[in-house]
Short mmCIF file of C-alpha atoms in Angstrom, two decimals:
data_model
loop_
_atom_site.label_atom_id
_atom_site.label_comp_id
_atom_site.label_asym_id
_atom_site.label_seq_id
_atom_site.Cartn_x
_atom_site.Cartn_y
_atom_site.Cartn_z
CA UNK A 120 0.00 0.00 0.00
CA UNK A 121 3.23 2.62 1.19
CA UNK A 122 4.63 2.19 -2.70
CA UNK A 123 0.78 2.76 -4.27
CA UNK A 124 1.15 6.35 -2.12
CA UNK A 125 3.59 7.62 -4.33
CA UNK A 126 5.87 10.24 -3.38
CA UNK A 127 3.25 11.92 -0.92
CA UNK A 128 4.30 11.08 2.53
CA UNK A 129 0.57 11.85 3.70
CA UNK A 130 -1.20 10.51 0.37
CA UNK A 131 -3.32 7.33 1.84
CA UNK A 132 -1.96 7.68 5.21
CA UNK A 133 -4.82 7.12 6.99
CA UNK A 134 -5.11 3.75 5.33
CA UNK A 135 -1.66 2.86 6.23
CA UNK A 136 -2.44 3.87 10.30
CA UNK A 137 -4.94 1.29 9.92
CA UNK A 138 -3.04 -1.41 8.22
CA UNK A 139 0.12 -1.23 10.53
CA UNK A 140 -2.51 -0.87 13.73
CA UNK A 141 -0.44 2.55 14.87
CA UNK A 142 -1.81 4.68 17.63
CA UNK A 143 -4.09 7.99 16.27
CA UNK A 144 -1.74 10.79 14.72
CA UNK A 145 -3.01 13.47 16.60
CA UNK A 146 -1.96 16.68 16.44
CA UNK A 147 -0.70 18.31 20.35
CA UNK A 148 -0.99 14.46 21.17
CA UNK A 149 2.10 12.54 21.87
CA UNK A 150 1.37 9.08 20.48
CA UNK A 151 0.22 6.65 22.86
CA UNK A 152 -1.12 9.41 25.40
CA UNK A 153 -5.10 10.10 26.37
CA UNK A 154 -6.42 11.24 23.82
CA UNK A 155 -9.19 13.38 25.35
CA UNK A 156 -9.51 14.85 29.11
CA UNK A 157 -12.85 12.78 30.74
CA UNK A 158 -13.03 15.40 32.83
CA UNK A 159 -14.40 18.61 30.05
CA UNK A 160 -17.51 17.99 27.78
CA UNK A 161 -17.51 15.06 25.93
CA UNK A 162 -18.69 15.98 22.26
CA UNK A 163 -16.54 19.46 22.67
CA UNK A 164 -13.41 16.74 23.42
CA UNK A 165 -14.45 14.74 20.73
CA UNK A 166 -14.64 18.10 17.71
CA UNK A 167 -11.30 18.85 19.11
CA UNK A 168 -9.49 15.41 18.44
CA UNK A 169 -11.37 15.08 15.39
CA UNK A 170 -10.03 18.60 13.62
CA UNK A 171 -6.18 17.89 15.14
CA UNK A 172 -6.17 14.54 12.88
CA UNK A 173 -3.18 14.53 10.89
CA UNK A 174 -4.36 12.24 7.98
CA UNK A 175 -4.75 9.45 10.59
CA UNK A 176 -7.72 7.51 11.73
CA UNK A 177 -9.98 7.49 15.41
CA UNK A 178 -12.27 5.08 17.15
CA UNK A 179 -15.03 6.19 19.00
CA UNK A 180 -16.63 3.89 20.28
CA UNK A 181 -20.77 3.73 21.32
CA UNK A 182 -22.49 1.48 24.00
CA UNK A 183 -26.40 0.93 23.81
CA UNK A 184 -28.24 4.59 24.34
CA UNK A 185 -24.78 6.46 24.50
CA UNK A 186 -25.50 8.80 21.60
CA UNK A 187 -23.18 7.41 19.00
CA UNK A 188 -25.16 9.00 16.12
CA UNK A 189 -25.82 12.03 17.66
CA UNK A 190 -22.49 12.89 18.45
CA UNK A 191 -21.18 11.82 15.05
CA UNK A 192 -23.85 14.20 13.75
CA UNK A 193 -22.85 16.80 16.11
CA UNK A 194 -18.82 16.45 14.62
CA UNK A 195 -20.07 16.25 11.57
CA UNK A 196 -22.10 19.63 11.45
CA UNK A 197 -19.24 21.42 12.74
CA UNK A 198 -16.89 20.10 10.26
CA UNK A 199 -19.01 21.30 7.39
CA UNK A 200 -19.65 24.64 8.84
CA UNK A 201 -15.67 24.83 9.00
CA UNK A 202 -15.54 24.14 5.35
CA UNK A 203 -14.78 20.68 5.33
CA UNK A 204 -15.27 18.41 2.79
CA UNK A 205 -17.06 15.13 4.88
CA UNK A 206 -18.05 11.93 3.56
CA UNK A 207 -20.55 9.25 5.17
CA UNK A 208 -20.60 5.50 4.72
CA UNK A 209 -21.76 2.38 6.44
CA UNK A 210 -22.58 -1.33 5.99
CA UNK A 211 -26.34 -0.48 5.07
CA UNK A 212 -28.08 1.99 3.36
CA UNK A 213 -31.18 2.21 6.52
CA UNK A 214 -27.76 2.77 8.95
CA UNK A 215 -26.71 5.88 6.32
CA UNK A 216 -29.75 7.39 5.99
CA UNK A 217 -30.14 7.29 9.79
CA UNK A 218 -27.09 9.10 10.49
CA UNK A 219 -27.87 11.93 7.94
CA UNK A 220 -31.29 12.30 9.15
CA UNK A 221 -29.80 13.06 12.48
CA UNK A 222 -27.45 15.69 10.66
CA UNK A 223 -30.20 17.22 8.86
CA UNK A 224 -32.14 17.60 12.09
CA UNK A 225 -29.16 19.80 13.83
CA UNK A 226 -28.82 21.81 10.54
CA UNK A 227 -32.50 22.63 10.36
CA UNK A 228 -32.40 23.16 14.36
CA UNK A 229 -29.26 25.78 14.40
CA UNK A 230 -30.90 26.87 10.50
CA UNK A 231 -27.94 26.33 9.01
CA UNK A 232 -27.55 25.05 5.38
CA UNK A 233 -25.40 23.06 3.19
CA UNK A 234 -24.62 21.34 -0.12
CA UNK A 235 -24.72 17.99 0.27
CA UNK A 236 -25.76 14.38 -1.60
CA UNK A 237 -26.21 10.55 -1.29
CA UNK A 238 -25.81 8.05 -3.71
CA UNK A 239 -28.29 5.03 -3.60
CA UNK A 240 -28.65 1.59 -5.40
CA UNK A 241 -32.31 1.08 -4.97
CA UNK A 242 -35.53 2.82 -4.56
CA UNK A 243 -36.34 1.72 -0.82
CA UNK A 244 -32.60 2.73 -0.30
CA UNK A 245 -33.08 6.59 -1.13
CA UNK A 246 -33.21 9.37 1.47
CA UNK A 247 -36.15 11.57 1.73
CA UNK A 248 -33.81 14.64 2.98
CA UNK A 249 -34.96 18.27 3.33
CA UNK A 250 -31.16 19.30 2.45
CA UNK A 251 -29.53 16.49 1.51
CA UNK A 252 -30.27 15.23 -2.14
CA UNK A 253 -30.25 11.65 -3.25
CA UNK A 254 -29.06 11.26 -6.19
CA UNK A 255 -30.59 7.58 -6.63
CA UNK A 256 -28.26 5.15 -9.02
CA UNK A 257 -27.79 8.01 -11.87
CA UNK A 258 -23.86 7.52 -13.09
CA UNK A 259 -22.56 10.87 -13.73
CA UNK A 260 -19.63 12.99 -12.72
CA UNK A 261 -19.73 14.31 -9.13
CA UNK A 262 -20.29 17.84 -8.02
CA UNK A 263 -17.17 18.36 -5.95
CA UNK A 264 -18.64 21.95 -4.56
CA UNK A 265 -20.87 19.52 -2.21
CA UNK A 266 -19.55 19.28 1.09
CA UNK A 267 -21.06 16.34 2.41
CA UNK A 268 -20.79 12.81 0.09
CA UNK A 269 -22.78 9.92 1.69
CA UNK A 270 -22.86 6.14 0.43
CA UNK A 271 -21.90 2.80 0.59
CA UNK A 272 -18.23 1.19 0.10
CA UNK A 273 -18.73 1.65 -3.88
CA UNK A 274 -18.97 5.17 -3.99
CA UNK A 275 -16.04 5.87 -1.60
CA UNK A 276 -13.88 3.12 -3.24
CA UNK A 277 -14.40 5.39 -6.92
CA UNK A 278 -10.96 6.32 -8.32
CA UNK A 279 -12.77 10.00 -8.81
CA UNK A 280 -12.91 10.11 -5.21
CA UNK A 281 -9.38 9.57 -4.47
CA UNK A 282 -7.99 12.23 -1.85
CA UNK A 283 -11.51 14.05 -2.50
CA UNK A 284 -12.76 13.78 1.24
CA UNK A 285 -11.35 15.49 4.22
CA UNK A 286 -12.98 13.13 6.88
CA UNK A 287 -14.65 10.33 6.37
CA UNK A 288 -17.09 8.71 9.20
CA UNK A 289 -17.92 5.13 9.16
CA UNK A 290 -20.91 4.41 11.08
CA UNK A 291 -21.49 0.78 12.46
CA UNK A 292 -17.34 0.45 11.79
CA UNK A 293 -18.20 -3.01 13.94
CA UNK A 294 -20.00 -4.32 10.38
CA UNK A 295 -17.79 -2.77 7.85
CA UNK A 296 -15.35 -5.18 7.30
CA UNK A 297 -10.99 -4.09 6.75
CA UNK A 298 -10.79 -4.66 3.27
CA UNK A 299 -13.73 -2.10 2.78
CA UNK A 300 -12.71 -0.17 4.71
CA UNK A 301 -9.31 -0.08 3.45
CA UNK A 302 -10.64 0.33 -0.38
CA UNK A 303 -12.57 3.39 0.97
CA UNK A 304 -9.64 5.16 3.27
CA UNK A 305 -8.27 5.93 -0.62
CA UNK A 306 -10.81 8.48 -0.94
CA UNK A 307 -10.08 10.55 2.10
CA UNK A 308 -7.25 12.20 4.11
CA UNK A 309 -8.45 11.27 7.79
CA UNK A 310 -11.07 8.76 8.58
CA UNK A 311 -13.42 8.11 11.82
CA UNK A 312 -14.69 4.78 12.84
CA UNK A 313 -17.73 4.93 14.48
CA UNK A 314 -19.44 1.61 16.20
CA UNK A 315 -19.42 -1.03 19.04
CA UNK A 316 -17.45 -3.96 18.60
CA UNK A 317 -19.79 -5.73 21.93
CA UNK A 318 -22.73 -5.43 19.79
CA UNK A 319 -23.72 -7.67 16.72
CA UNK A 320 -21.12 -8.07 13.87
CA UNK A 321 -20.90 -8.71 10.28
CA UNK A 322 -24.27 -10.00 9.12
CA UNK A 323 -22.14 -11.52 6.45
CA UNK A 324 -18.64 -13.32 6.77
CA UNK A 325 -16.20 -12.13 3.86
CA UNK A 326 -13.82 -13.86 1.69
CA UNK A 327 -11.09 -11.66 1.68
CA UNK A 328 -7.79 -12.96 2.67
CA UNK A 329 -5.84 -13.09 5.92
CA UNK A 330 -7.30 -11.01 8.61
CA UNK A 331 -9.23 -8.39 6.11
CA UNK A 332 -12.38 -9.88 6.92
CA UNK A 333 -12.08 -9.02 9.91
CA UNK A 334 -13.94 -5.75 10.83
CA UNK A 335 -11.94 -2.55 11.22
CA UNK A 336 -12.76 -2.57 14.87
CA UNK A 337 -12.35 -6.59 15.38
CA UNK A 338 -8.84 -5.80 13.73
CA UNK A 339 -7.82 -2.29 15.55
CA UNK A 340 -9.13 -3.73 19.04
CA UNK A 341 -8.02 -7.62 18.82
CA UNK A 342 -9.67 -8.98 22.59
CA UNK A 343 -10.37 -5.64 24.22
CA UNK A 344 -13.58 -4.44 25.10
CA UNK A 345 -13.49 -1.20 25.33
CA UNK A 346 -10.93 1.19 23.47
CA UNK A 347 -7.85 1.82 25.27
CA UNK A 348 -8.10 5.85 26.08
CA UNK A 349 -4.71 6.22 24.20
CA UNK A 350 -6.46 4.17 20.86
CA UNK A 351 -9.76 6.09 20.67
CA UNK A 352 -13.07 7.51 22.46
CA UNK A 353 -15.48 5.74 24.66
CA UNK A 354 -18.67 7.44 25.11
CA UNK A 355 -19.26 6.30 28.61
CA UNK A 356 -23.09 7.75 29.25
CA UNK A 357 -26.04 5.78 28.38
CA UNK A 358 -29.29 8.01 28.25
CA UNK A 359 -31.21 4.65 27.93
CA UNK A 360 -30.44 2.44 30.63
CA UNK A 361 -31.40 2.97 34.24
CA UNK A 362 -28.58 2.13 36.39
CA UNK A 363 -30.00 -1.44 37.57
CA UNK A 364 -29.72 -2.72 33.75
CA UNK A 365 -26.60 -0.43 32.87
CA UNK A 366 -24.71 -2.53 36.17
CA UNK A 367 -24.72 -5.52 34.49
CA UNK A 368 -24.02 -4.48 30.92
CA UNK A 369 -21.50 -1.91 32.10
CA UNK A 370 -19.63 -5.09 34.50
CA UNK A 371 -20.20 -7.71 31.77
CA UNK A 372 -19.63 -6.16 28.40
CA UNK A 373 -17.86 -2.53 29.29
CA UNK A 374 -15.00 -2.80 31.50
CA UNK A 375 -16.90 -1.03 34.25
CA UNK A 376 -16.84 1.83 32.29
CA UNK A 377 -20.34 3.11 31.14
CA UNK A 378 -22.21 5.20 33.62
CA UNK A 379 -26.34 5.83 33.42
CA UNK A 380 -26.90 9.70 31.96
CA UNK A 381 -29.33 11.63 34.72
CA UNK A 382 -32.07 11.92 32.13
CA UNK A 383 -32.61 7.91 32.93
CA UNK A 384 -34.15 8.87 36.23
CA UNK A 385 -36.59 10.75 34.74
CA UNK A 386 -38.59 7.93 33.16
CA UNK A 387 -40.03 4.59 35.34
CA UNK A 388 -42.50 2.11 34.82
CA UNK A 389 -45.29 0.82 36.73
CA UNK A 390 -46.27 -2.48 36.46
CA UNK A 391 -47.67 -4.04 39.38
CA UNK A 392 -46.33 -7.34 39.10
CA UNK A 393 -45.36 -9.95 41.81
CA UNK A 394 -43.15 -11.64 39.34
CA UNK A 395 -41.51 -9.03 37.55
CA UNK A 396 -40.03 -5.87 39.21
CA UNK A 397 -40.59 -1.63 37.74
CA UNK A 398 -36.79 -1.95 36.95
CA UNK A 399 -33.69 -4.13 36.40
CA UNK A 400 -33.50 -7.28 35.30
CA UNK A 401 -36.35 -9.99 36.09
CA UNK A 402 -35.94 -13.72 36.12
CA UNK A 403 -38.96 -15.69 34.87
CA UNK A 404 -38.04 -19.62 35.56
CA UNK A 405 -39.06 -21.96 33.11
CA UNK A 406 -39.80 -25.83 33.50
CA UNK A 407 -40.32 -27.05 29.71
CA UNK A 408 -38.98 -30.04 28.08
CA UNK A 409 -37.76 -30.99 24.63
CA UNK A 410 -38.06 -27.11 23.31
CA UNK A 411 -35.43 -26.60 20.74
CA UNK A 412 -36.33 -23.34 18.63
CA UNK A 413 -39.60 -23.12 19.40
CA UNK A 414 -41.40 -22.90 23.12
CA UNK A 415 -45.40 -22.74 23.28
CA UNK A 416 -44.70 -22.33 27.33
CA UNK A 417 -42.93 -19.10 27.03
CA UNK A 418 -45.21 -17.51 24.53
CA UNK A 419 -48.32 -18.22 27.03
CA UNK A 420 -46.46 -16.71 29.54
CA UNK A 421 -45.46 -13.97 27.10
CA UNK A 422 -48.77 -13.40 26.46
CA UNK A 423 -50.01 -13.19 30.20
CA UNK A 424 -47.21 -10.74 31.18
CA UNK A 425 -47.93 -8.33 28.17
CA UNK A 426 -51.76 -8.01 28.93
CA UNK A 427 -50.82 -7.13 32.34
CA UNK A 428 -48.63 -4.42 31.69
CA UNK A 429 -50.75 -2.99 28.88
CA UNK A 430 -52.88 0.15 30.59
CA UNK A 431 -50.06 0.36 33.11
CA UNK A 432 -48.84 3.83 34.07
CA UNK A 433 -45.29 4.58 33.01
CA UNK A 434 -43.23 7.98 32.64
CA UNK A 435 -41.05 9.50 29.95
CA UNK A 436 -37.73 11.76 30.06
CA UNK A 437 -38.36 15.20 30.18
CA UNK A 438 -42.21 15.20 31.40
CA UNK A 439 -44.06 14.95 34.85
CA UNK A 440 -47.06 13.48 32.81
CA UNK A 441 -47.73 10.02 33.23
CA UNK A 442 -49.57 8.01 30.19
CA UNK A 443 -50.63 4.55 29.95
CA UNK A 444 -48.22 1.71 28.58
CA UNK A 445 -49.24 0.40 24.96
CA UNK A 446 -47.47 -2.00 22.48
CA UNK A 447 -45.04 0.37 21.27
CA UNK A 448 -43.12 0.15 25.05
CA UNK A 449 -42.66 -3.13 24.98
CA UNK A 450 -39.89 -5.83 22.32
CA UNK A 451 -40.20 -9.12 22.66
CA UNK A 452 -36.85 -11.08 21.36
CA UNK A 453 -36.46 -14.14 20.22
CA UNK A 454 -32.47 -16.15 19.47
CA UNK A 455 -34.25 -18.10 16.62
CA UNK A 456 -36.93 -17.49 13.57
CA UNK A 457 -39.37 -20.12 14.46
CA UNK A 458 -40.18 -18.75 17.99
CA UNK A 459 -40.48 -15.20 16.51
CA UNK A 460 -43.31 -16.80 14.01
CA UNK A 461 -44.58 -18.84 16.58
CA UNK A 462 -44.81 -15.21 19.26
CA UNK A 463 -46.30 -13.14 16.14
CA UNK A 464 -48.94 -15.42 15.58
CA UNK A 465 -50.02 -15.85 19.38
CA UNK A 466 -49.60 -12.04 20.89
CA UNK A 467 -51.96 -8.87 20.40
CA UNK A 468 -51.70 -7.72 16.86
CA UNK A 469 -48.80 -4.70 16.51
CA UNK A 470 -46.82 -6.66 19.08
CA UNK A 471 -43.12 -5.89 17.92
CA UNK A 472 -41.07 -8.94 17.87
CA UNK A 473 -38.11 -10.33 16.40
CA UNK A 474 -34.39 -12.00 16.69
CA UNK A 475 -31.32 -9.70 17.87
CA UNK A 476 -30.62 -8.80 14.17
CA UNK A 477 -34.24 -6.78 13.99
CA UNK A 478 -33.85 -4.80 16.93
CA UNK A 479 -30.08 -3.43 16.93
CA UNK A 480 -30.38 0.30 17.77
CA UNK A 481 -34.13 0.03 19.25
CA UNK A 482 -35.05 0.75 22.59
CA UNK A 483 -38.43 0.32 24.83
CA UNK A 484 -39.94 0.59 28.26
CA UNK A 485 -39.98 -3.04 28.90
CA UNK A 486 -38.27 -5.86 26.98
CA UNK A 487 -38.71 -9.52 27.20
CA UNK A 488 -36.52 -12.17 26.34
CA UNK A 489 -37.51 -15.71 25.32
CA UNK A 490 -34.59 -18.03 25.50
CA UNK A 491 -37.02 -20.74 23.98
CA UNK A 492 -34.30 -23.80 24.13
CA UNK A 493 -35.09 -26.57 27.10
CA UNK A 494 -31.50 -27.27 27.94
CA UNK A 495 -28.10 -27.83 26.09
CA UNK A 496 -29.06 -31.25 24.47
CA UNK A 497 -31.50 -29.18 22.80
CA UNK A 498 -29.73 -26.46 21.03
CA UNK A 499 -30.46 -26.19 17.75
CA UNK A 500 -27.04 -24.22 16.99
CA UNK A 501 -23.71 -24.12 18.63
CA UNK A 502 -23.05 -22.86 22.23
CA UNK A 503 -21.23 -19.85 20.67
CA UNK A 504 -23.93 -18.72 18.96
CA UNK A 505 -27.00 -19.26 22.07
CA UNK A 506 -24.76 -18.07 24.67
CA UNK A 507 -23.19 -14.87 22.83
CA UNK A 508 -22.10 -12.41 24.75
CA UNK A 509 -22.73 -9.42 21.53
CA UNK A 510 -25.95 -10.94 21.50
CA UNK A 511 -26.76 -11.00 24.90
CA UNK A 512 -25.75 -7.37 25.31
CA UNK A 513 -27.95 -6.39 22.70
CA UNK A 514 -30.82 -8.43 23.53
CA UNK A 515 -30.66 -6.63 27.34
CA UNK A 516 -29.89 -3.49 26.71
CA UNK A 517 -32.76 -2.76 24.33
CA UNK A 518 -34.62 -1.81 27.58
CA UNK A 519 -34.75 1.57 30.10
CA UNK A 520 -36.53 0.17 32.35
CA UNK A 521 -36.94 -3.12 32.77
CA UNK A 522 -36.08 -6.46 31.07
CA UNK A 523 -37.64 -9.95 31.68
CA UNK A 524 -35.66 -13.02 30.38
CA UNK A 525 -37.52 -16.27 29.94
CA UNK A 526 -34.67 -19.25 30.85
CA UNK A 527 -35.47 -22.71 31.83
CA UNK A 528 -32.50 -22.84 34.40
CA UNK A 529 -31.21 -26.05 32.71
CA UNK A 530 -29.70 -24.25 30.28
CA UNK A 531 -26.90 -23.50 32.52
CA UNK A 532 -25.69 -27.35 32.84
CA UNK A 533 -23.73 -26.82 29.50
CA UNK A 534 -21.12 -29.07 29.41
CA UNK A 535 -17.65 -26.16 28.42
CA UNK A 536 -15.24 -28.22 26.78
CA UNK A 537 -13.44 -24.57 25.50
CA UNK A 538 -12.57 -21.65 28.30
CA UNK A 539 -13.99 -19.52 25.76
CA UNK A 540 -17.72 -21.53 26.31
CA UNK A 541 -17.17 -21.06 30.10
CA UNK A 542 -16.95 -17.36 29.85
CA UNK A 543 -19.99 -17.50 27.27
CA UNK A 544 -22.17 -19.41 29.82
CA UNK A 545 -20.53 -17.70 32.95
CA UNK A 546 -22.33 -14.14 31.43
CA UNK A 547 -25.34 -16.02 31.80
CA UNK A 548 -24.68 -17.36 35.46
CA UNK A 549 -23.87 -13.81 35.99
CA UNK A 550 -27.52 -12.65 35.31
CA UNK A 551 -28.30 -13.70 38.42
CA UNK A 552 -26.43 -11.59 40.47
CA UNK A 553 -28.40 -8.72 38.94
CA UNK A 554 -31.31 -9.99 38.84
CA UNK A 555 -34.07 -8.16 41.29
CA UNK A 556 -37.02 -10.21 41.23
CA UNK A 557 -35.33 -12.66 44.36
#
């Protein structure tokens, strides 16, 4: 890659950071130092390590409800208005247009405007932006007085885009796999990696050689957790998670690092249940037999639970109103297809269910889990995926208040005959330390 630079010491040198795994060339930053002070404003820490790039590359890195996409907008915004030159990209076109809807919501808010386009594949792909225009799959020469280029791994890959960008973000970095990202890092001078590598990643496996299938953040991060301070940026508030649900995440999946925002005391549920509890995480035992992706016992009990809590009060952020629960406060998840059918055909009409994969980036009042499987013997898939600890994260942490997990204790007599299945099924075992319905 050095001798496809050329003569320009800085030409693709973001790229290059990447490939050789180097700390963040930061400008004022000694490499290998903090790169932002915990103790001053977050975003206003972030826009400041962000403009000091020197054709390098940062992490930030997002837990559930931490404000990953708003503060990328926020960067973002302020780059523009500094007459930047900013590209957007992810693994999905619905992850894209979600970002840039955020951006165009902050430019419309401080009524500031910009030039600014996407390029899309498909119809149900297109953004329906107020400033941004999509310019759908129409091949033609690009306007380079836009100052904000958004698409997928094709566009940014373009040879006409080479050196074009000034920063480029990469939302959901944890799905966007090295070699893309690599291909695209030709098209800008710095680049920002934006994602979670504890929540799900790659829908798809690649086939590109060596450890370029990794993902960028897989690859940058090899077994840590959470980013090093001297690596990149953990946003360490969640504004979704009260602080009985954001104990266990934060211990299990975060290093002890992520910390419930205020605003999380603002909101509360009330659901006057002896067997589940207003907030936390609730246990619901199960005794079933020969269940392997599918569980009639859980959905009944599903079904009982959600009729209760429907008509219950509960209270949102920012309001001393209380309203009544309904079916938009509540996800019901599911690890496998068939028990998602088999819940959609049995609950009240509207009910919104689905498997991990549906619900990344969602959030609700009250969230339950069905584990579905009777015990290990039954296990329709391997331990790694049933007892994953991305998807457990993400299957919890969809809730602010409160989360009720469906388990028929058996499951936790896996036989471990790897020490990476004990510390699958230990995450599990450590549910019940946090659990509050004793």
């Amino acid at each position: 890659m050095k001798s496809y630079c050329g003569d320009n010491p800085l030409h693709f040198k973001c790229g290059i950071d990447i490939l050789e795994n180097t700390f963040p060339d930061i400008l004022n930053i000694k490499k290998g130092d903090p790169i932002i002070d915990n103790n001053k404003n977050i975003v206003s820490e972030v826009i400041r390590a962000v403009k000091d790039l020197n054709s390098s590359y940062l992490l930030i890195q997002g837990p559930p409800g931490a404000g990953k996409t708003y503060t990328s907008a926020k960067i973002i915004l302020d780059l523009i208005k500094n007459k930047k030159r900013v590209g957007v990209t992810s693994n999905s076109h619905k992850a894209i247009n979600n970002l840039l809807s955020q951006i165009e919501e902050l430019a419309i808010e401080e009524k500031f405007t910009f030039k600014g386009f996407k390029k899309s594949s498909k119809p149900d792909d297109k953004l329906n932006g107020k400033i941004i225009d999509d310019l759908g799959s129409v091949k033609k020469d690009y306007d380079y007085t836009n100052q904000l280029f958004a698409g997928t791994a094709w566009l940014f890959s373009d040879a006409r885009l080479n050196q074009k960008i000034d920063y480029l973000f990469v939302d959901e970095a944890g799905q966007v796999s090295l070699a893309n990202t690599l291909a695209m890092s030709t098209s800008t001078k710095n680049i920002i990696l934006i994602g979670d590598q504890m929540q799900l990643s790659q829908p798809i496996k690649g086939t590109h050689a060596g450890d370029t299938g990794k993902s960028s953040l897989e690859y940058l991060l090899s077994d840590y957790d959470t980013i090093p301070t001297n690596k990149g940026i953990f946003l360490d508030k969640t504004r979704r998670l009260n602080y009985k649900i954001c104990d266990y995440i934060s211990d299990s999946f975060y290093d002890s690092r992520l910390k419930p925002h205020e605003i999380t005391k603002e909101r509360h549920v009330k659901l006057q249940s002896k067997s589940i509890k207003d907030e936390g995480i609730s246990f619901v035992s199960m005794n079933h037999l020969n269940c392997s992706q599918k569980s009639d016992e859980e959905v009944k009990e599903i079904n009982s639970m959600m009729k209760a809590a429907i008509g219950k009060s509960c209270k949102d952020s920012g309001t001393t109103k209380e309203r009544k629960i309904n079916l938009e406060d509540i996800l019901i998840v599911a690890p496998f297809n068939m028990q998602v059918n088999n819940l959609s055909r049995n609950l009240p009409k509207g009910s919104k269910v689905g498997t991990i994969d549906k619900f990344q980036g969602q959030e609700a009042k009250v969230v339950f889990i069905s584990m579905t499987s009777s015990d290990p013997e039954n296990l329709p898939r391997h331990k790694e995926f049933f007892f994953s600890r991305n998807r457990l994260n993400v299957a919890v942490s969809r809730a602010q208040c409160s989360t009720v997990i469906l388990f028929n204790p058996s499951l936790l007599n896996a036989s471990c005959s790897k020490i990476n299945e004990m510390r699958l099924v230990n995450n599990f075992c450590k549910l019940l330390k946090f659990k509050i319905n004793k």
